[in-house]
Coordinates of C-alpha atoms in Angstrom, one line a residue:
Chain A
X18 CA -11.9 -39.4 -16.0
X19 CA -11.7 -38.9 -12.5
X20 CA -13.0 -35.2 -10.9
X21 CA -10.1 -32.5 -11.3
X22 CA -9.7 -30.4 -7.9
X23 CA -6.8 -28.5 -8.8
X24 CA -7.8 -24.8 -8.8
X25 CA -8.5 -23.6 -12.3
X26 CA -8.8 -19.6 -13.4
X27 CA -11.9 -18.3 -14.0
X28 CA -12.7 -17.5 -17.5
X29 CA -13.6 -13.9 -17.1
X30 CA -12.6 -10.5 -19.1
X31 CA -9.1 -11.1 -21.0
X32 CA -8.3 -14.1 -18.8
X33 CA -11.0 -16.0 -20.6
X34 CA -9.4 -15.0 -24.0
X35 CA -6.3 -16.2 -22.9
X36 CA -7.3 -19.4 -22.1
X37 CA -9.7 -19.9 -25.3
X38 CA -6.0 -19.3 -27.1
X39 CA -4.2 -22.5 -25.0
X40 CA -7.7 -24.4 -25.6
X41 CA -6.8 -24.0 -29.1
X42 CA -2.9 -25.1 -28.8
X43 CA -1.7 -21.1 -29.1
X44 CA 0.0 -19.2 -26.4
X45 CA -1.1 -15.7 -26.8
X46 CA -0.1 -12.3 -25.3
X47 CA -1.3 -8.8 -25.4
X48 CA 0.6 -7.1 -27.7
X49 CA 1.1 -2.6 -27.6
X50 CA -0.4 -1.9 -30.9
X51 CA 1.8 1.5 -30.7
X52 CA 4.7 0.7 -29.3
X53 CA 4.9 -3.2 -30.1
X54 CA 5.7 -4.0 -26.0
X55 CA 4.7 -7.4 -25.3
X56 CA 2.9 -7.8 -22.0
X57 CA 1.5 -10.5 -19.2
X58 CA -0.4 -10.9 -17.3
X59 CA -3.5 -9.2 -19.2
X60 CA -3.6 -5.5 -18.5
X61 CA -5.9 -2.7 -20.4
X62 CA -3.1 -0.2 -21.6
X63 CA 0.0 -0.1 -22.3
X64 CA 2.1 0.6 -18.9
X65 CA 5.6 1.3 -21.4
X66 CA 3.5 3.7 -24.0
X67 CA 0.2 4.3 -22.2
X68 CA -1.9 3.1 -25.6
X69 CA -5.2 1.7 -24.8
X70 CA -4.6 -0.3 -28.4
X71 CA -3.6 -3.8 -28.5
X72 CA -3.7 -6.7 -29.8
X73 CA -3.7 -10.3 -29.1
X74 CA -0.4 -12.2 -30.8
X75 CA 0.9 -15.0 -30.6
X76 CA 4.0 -16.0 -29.2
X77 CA 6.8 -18.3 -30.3
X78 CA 6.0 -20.3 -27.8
X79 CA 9.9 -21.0 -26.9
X80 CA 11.8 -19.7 -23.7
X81 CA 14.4 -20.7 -21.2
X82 CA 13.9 -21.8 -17.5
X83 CA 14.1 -18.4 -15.7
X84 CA 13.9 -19.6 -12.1
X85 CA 11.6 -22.2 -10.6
X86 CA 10.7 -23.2 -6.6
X87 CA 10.5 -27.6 -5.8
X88 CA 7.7 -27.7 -3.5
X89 CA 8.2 -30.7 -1.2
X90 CA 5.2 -30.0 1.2
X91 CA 1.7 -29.2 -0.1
X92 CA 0.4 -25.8 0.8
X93 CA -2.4 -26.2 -0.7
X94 CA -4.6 -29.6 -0.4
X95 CA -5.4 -30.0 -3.9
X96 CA -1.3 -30.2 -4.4
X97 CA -1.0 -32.7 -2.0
X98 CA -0.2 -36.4 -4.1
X99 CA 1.6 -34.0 -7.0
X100 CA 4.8 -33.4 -4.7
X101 CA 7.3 -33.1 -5.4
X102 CA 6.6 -30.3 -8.5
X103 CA 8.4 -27.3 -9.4
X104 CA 6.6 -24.0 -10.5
X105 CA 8.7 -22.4 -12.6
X106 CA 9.0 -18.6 -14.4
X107 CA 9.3 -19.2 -17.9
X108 CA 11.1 -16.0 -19.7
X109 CA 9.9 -16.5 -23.4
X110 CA 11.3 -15.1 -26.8
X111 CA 9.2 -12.1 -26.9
X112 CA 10.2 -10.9 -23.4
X113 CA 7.1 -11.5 -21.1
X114 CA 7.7 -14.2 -18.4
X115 CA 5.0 -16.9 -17.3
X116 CA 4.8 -18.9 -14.5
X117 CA 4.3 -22.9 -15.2
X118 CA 6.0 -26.0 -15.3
X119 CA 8.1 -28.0 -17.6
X120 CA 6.8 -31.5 -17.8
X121 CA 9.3 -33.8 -19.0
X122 CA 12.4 -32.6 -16.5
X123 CA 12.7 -33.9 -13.1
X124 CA 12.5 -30.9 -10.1
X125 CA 16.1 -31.6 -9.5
X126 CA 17.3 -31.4 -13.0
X127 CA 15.7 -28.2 -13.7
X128 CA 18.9 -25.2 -14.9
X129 CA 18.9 -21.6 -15.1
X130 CA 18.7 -21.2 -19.1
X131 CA 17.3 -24.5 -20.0
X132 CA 15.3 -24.3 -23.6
X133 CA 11.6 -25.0 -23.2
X134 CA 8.6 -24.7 -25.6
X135 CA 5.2 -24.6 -25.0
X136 CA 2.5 -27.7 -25.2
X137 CA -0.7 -27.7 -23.7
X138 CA -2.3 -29.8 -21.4
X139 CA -6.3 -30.0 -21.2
X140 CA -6.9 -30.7 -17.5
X141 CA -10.7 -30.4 -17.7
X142 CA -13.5 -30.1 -20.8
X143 CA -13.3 -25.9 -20.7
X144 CA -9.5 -25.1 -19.3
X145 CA -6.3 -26.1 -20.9
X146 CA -3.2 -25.2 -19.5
X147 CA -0.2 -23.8 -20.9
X148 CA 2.9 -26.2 -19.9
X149 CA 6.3 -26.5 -21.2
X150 CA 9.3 -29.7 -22.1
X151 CA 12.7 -29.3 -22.9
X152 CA 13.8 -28.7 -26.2
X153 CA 17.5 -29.1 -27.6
X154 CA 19.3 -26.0 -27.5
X155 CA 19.3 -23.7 -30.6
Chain B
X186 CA 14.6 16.3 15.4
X187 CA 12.8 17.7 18.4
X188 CA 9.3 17.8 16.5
X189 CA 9.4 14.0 15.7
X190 CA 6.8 12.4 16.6
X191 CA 7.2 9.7 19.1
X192 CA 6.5 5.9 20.1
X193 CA 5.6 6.5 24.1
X194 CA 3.9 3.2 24.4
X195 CA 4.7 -0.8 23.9
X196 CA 2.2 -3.8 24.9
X197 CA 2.7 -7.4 24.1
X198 CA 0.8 -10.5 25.1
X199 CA 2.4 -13.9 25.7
X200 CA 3.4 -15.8 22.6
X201 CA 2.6 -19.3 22.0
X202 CA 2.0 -22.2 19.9
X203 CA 0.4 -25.4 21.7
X204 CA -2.3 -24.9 23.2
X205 CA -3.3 -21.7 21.7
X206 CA -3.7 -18.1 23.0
X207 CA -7.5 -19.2 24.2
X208 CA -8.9 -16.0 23.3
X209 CA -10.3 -14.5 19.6
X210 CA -8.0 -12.7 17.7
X211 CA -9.8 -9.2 18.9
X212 CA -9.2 -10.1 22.6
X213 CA -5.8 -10.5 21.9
X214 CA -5.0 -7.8 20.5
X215 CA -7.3 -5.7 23.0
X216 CA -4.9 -7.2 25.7
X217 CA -1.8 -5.8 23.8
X218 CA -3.2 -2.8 23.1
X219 CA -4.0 -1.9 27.0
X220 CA -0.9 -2.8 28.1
X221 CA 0.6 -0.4 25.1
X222 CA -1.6 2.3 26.4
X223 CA -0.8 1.6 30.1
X224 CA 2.8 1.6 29.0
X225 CA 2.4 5.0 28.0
X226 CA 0.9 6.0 31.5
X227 CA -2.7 7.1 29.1
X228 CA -6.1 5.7 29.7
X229 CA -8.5 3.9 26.5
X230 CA -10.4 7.4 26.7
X231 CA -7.5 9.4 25.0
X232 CA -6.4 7.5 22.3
X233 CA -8.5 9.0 19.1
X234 CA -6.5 7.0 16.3
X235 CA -6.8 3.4 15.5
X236 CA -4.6 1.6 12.9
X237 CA -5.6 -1.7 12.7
X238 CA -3.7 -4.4 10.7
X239 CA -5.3 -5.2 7.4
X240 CA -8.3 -8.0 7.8
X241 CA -7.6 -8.2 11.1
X242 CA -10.6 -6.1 13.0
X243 CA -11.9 -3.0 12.4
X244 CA -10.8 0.2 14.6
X245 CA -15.0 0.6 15.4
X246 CA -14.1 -2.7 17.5
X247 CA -11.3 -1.6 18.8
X248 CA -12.7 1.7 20.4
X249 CA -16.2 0.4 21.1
X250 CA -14.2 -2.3 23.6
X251 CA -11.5 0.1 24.7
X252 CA -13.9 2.8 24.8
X253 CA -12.2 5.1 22.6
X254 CA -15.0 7.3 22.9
X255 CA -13.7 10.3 21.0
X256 CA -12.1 8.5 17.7
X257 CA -11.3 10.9 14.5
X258 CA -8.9 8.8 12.9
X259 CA -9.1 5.2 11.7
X260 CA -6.8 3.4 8.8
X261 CA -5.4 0.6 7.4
X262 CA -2.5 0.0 5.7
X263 CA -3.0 -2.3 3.1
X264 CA 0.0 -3.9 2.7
X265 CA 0.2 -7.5 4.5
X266 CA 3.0 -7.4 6.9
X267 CA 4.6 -4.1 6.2
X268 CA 2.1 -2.3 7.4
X269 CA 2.5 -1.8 10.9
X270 CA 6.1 0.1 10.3
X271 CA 3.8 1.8 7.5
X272 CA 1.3 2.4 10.0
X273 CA 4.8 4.1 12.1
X274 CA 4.7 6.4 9.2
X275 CA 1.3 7.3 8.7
X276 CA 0.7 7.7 12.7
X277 CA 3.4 10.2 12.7
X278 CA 2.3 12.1 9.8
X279 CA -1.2 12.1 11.4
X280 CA -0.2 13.4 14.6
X281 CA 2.2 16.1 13.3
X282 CA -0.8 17.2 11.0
X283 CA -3.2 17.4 14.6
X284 CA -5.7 14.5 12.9
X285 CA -5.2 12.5 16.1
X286 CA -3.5 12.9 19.2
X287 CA -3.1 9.4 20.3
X288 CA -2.8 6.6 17.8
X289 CA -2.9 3.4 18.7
X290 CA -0.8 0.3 16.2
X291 CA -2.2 -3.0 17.5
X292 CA -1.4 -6.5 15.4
X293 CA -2.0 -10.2 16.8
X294 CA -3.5 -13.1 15.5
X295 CA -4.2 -16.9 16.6
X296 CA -1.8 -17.6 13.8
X297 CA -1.3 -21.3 15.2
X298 CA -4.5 -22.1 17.1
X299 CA -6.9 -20.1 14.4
X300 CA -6.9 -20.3 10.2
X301 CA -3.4 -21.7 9.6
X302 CA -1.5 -19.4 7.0
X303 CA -1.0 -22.8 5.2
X304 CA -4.6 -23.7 5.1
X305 CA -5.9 -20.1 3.9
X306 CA -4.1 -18.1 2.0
X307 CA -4.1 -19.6 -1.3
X308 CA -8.2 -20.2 -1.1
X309 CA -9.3 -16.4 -1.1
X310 CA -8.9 -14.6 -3.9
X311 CA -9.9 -11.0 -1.8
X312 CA -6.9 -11.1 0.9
X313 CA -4.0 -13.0 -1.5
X314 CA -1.8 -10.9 -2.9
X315 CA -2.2 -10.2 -6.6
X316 CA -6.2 -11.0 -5.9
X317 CA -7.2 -12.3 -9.2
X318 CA -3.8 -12.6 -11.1
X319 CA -2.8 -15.1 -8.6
X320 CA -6.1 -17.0 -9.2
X321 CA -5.8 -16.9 -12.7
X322 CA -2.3 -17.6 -13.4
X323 CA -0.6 -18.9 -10.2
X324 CA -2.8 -21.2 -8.4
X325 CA -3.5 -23.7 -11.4
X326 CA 0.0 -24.5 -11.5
X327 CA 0.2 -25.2 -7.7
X328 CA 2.3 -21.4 -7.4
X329 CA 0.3 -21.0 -3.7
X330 CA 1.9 -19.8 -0.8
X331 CA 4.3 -17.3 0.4
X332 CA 7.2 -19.6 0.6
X333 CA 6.8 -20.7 -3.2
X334 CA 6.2 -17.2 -4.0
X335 CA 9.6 -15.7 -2.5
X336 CA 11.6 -18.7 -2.8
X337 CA 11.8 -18.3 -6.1
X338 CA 13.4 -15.0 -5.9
X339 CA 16.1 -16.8 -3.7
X340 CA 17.1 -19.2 -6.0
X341 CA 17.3 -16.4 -9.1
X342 CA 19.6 -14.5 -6.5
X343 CA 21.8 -17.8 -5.7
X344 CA 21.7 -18.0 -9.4
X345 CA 23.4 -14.5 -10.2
X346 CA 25.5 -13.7 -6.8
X347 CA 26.5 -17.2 -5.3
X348 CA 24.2 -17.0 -2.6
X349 CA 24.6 -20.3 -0.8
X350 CA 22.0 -22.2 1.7
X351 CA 25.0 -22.0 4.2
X352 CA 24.6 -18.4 4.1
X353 CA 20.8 -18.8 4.4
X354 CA 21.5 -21.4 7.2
X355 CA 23.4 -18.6 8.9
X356 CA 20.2 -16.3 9.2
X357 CA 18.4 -18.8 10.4
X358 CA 20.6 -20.3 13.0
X359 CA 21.6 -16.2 14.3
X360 CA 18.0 -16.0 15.1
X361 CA 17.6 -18.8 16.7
X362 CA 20.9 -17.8 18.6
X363 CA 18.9 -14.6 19.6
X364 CA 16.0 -16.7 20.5
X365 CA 17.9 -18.0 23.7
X366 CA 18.5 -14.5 25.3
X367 CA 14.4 -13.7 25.1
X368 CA 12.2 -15.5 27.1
X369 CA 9.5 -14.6 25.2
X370 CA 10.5 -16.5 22.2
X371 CA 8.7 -19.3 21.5
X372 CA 12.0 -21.1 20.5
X373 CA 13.8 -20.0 23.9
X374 CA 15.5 -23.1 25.0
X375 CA 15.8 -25.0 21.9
X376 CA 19.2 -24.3 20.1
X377 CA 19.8 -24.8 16.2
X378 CA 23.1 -25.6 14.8
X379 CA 23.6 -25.1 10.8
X380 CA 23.6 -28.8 10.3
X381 CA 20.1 -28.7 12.1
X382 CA 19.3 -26.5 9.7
X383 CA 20.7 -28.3 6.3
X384 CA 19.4 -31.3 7.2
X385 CA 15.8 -29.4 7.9
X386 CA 13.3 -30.9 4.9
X387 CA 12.9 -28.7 1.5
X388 CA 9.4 -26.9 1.9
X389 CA 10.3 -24.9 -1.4
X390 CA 13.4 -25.6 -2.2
X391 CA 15.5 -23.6 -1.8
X392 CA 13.6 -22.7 0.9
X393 CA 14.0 -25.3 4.0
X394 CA 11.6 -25.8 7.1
X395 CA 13.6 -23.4 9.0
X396 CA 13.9 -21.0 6.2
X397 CA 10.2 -20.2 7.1
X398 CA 8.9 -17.7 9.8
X399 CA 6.7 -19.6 12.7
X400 CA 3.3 -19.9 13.1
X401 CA 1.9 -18.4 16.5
X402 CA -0.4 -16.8 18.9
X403 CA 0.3 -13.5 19.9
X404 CA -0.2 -9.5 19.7
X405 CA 1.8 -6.8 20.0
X406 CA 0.9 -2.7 19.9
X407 CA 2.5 0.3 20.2
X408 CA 0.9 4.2 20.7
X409 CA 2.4 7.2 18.8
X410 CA 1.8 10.3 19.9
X411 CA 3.3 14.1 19.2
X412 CA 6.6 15.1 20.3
X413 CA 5.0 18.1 22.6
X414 CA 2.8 15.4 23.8
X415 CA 5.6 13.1 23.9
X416 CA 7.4 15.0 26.9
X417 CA 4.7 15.2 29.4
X418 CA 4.2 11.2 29.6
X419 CA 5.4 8.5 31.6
X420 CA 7.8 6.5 29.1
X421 CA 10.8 7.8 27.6
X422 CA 9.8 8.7 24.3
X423 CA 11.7 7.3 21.2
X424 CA 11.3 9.6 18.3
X425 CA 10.4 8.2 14.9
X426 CA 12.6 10.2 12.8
X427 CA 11.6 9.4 9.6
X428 CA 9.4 6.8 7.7
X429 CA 8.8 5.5 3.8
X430 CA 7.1 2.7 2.2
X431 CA 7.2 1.8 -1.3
X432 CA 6.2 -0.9 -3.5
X433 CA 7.6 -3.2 -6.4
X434 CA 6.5 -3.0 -9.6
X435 CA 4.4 -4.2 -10.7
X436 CA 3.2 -5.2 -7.1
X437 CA 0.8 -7.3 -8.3
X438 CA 2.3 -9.7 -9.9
X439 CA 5.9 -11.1 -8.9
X440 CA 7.4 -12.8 -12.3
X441 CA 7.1 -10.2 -14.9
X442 CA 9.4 -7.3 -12.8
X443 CA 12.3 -6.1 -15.1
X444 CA 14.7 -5.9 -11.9
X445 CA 13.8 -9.1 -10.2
X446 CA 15.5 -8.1 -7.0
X447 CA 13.9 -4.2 -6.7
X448 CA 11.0 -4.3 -4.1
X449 CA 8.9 -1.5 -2.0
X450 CA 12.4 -1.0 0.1
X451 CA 14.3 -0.4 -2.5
X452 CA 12.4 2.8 -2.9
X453 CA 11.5 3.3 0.6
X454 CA 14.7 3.1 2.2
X455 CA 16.8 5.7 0.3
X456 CA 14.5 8.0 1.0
X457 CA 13.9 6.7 5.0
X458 CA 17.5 7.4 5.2
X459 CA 17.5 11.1 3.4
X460 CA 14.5 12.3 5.3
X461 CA 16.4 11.4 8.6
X462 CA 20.4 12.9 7.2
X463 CA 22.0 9.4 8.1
X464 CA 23.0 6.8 6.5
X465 CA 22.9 3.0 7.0
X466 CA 26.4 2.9 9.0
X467 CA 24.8 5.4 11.7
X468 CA 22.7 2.5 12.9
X469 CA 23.3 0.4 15.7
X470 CA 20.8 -2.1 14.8
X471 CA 18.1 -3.5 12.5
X472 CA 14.8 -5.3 13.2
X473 CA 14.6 -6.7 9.4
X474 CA 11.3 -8.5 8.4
X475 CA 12.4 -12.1 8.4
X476 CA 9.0 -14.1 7.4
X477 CA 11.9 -16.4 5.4
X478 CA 15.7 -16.2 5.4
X479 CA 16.2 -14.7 2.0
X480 CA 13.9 -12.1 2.7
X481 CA 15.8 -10.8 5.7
X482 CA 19.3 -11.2 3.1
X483 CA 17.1 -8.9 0.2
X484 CA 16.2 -6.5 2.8
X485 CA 20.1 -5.7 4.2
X486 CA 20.7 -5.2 0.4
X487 CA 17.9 -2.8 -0.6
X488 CA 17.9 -0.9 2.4
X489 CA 21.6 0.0 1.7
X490 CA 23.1 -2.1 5.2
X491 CA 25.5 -3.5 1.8
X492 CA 25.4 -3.8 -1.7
X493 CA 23.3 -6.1 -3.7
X494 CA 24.7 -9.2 -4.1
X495 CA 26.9 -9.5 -1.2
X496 CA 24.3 -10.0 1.9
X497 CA 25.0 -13.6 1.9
X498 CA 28.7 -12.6 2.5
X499 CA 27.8 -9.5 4.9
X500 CA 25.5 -11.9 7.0
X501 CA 28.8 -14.3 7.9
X502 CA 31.2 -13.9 10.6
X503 CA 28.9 -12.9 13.2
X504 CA 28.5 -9.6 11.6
X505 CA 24.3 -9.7 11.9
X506 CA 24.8 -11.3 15.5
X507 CA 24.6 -9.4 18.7
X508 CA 28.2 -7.5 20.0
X509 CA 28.3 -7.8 15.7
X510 CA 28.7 -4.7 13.4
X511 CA 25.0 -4.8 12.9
X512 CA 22.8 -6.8 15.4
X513 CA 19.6 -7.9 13.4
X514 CA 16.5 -9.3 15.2
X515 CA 17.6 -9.2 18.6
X516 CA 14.4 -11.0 19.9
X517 CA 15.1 -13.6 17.3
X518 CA 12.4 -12.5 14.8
X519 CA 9.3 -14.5 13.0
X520 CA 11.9 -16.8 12.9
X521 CA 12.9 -17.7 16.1
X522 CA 10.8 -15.5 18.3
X523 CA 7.1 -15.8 17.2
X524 CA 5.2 -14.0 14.2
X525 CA 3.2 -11.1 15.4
X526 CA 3.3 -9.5 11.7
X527 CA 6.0 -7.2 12.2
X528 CA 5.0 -5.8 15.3
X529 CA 7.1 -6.9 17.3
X530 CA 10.1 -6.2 15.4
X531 CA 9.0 -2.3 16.2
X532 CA 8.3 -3.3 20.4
X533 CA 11.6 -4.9 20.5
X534 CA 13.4 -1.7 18.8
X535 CA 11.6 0.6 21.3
X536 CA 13.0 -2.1 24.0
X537 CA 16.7 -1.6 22.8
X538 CA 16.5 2.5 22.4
X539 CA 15.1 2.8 25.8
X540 CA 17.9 0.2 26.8
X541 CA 15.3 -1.8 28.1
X542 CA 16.5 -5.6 26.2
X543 CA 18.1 -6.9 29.8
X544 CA 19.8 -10.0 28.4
X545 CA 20.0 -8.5 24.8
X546 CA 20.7 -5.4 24.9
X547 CA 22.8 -3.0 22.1
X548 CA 25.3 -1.2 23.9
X549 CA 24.5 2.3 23.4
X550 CA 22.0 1.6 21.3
X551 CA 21.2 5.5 20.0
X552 CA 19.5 4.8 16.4
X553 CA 17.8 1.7 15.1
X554 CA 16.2 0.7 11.7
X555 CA 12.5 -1.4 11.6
X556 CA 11.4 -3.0 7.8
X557 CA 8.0 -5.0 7.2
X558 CA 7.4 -7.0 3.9
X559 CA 4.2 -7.8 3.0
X560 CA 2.1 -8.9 0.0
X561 CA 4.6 -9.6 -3.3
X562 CA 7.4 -7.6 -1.6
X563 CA 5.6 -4.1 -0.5
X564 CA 8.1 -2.6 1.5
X565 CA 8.6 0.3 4.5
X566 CA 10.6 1.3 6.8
X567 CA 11.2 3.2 9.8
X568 CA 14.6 5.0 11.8
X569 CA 13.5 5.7 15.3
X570 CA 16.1 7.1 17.9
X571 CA 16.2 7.7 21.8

């Protein structure tokens, strides 16, 4: 397997959590153990209820294409030989959004409202990264 | 208004692209910043505030070469390129409150020549916005730059008001259009039409190449002083008459924000405008933050210039153009001019109050907005008048 040079998050505090979950094919979130608010990216109390009790649940996994960028130039080297690719803000079931791509639609046949559900691709032995492919509308 | 607190001083250094300013960043700046003070008709040894521009020198270097030997009052605004007209705000409040007398604004980089924007943002976690959240969650899935960042804003806004890229391409091609009345500009002499600019190449789609700000060498810097102060110097003084920042939230992190479209200016500007007792139809022009087209179309909305949803339409017919209802960017902007991080947006205001613009100028320009964005949309603003 050739070296991966993308850049990868550092597994540190609830980040590290987060990622353990995808390493294990789950997409968790924090979760307000008061007032049930779903939340992302990782934070340590609730910003809705201000509870410092939470817990980590797991999501459905499915959402809908929220918006999305095509990057035709490379601003970063490591991006270089992937354009074009199209980073895109994922609005899941439980309300949080995350940003990451859908794998099996073309850039230019990305929509506003497209169904998506979560699969996850293992880019190196430690990180595994939450992705997303069209599913047929429910 | 009378007890305003007062811009009495603008400096600018040449802007450029190839070859290069051939100076560091701190000389360049240094340059601007005498020519501000000399503008003002004061010498180094007065000025006893220093704002410097975030990551961009410290105000110890400043005085030490300026000899600024009696400095009380050094800050930094950190928020990316809204902080100089935040800096507007703070300078004021600092002067009016008798913790400086003369504060110095200067902002410049080697934005071409030096560390390309391109090259460095996405690689250090300390300065990108977001710090670790964009680390963590942004930059594995190639999510890296400014233009990615915003443009995906843009296309949620084409999305839910029609926004088209002709309306975009409008932005773009009116700066340019103010571009040929400057000199300065580093795109004086080279026209764009709209099919220039639809046929530019997708960078982030929607954003196109010339949807995105330039990348240049230059400095600008300004001196604010008290209004009692104010009336004993050379210049004619334009009054900063109110000032507000604000910032999104959360301001951290750009995809989870209930109301995608609310930044720092949607707070800032309603209260910009109440602190001065006008409203956006008593100004005769706007220097808007323009680092990509959209950006400048958010900004007319938030601030109030029209409602959300219809800048793309309120940007047609001329309307943002000079002799139009509200001229925008007269020196052409980052767009079309040359990126000095907003400061030069607040030099080329001060210009058009003093009726200073030659080629460019507002007729009867009285009042006049400035806006910086920075960072995931932090957001200020200031209303200066002659």
């Amino acid at each position: 397997m050739s070296e991966y040079t993308k850049p990868l998050p550092e597994l540190e505090g609830h980040t590290k959590d987060f990622y353990g979950f995808c390493k294990q094919g789950e997409l968790h979130f924090q979760r307000c153990s008061a007032c049930g608010t779903w939340r992302h990216v990782p934070r340590e109390l609730c910003a809705e209820c201000g509870s410092w009790d939470w817990e980590w649940a797991r999501s459905s996994g499915r959402g809908e294409v929220y918006t999305w960028t095509v990057v035709g130039r490379a601003l970063h080297p490591a991006f270089q030989q992937s354009c074009p690719y199209a980073p895109t803000v994922i609005e899941l079931e439980e309300g949080v959004r995350l940003l990451s791509e859908v794998l099996d639609v073309a850039p230019e046949a990305l929509e506003i409202g497209m169904p998506v559900e979560v699969v996850f691709e293992a880019v190196t032995d430690e990180i595994t990264l939450p992705k997303f492919k069209r599913v047929a509308a429910s | 208004m009378s007890q305003a607190a007062c811009i009495v001083g603008i400096g600018e250094t040449d802007f450029c692209r190839k070859p290069g300013s051939g100076m560091s960043q701190l000389a360049l700046q240094l340059r601007a910043a005498t020519a501000a003070i000399q503008d003002a008709g004061l010498t180094p040894r007065v000025i006893d505030g220093i704002m410097p521009f975030p990551n961009l020198g410290r105000a110890e270097q400043f005085a030490a070469n300026l000899g600024c030997e009696n400095l009380r009052f050094a800050a930094t605004i950190h928020t990316g390129g809204a902080a100089p007209v935040a800096s507007l705000q703070a300078a004021a409040t600092a002067v009016n409150a008798g913790m400086a007398t003369h504060v110095l604004l200067p902002a410049g980089w080697n934005g071409y020549s030096g560390a390309r924007v391109r090259q460095t943002v996405s690689q250090d976690v300390a300065s990108i916005p977001g710090g670790a959240i964009a680390r963590d969650y942004y930059l594995p899935f190639g999510f890296t730059a400014p233009p990615q960042w915003y443009s995906v804003m843009a296309r949620r806004h084409m999305y839910e008001f029609g926004t088209t890229p002709e309306q975009l391409g409008t932005i773009a091609v009116t700066m340019r259009k103010h571009a040929q009345l400057n000199p300065k500009a580093v795109m004086h002499g080279r026209s764009m039409t709209l099919d220039d600019y639809l046929a530019s190449p997708m960078l982030a789609d929607p954003y196109r190449f010339f949807d995105c700000c330039l990348e240049t060498d230059g400095a600008a810097a300004v001196v604010v002083t008290s209004a009692e102060r104010a009336r004993d110097l050379a210049a004619k003084p334009i009054q900063i008459m109110s000032g507000a920042c604000g910032q999104p939230y959360p301001a951290d992190e750009i995809t989870n924000r209930k109301d995608f479209f609310r930044t720092g200016l949607s707070i800032a500007a309603p209260e910009a405008f109440g602190k001065a007792g006008i409203g956006p139809s008593d100004v005769d022009f706007a220097m808007i933050y323009d680092c990509f087209t959209f950006e400048l179309l958010q900004q007319l909305e938030e601030a109030g210039f029209c409602k959300r949803g219809e800048g793309g339409h309120f940007v047609e017919g001329g309307r943002i153009e000079l002799g139009g209802e509200l001229p925008v960017n007269t020196h052409g902007g980052l767009l079309s001019e040359a990126h000095v991080l907003g400061m030069s947006h607040i030099t080329e205001a001060v210009r058009q109050l003093r009726g200073e613009a030659e080629g460019r100028q507002v007729e009867g320009a009285e009042i006049g907005v400035v806006t910086g964005w920075g960072d995931f949309g932090d957001g200020s603003i200031a209303i200066l008048r002659r």
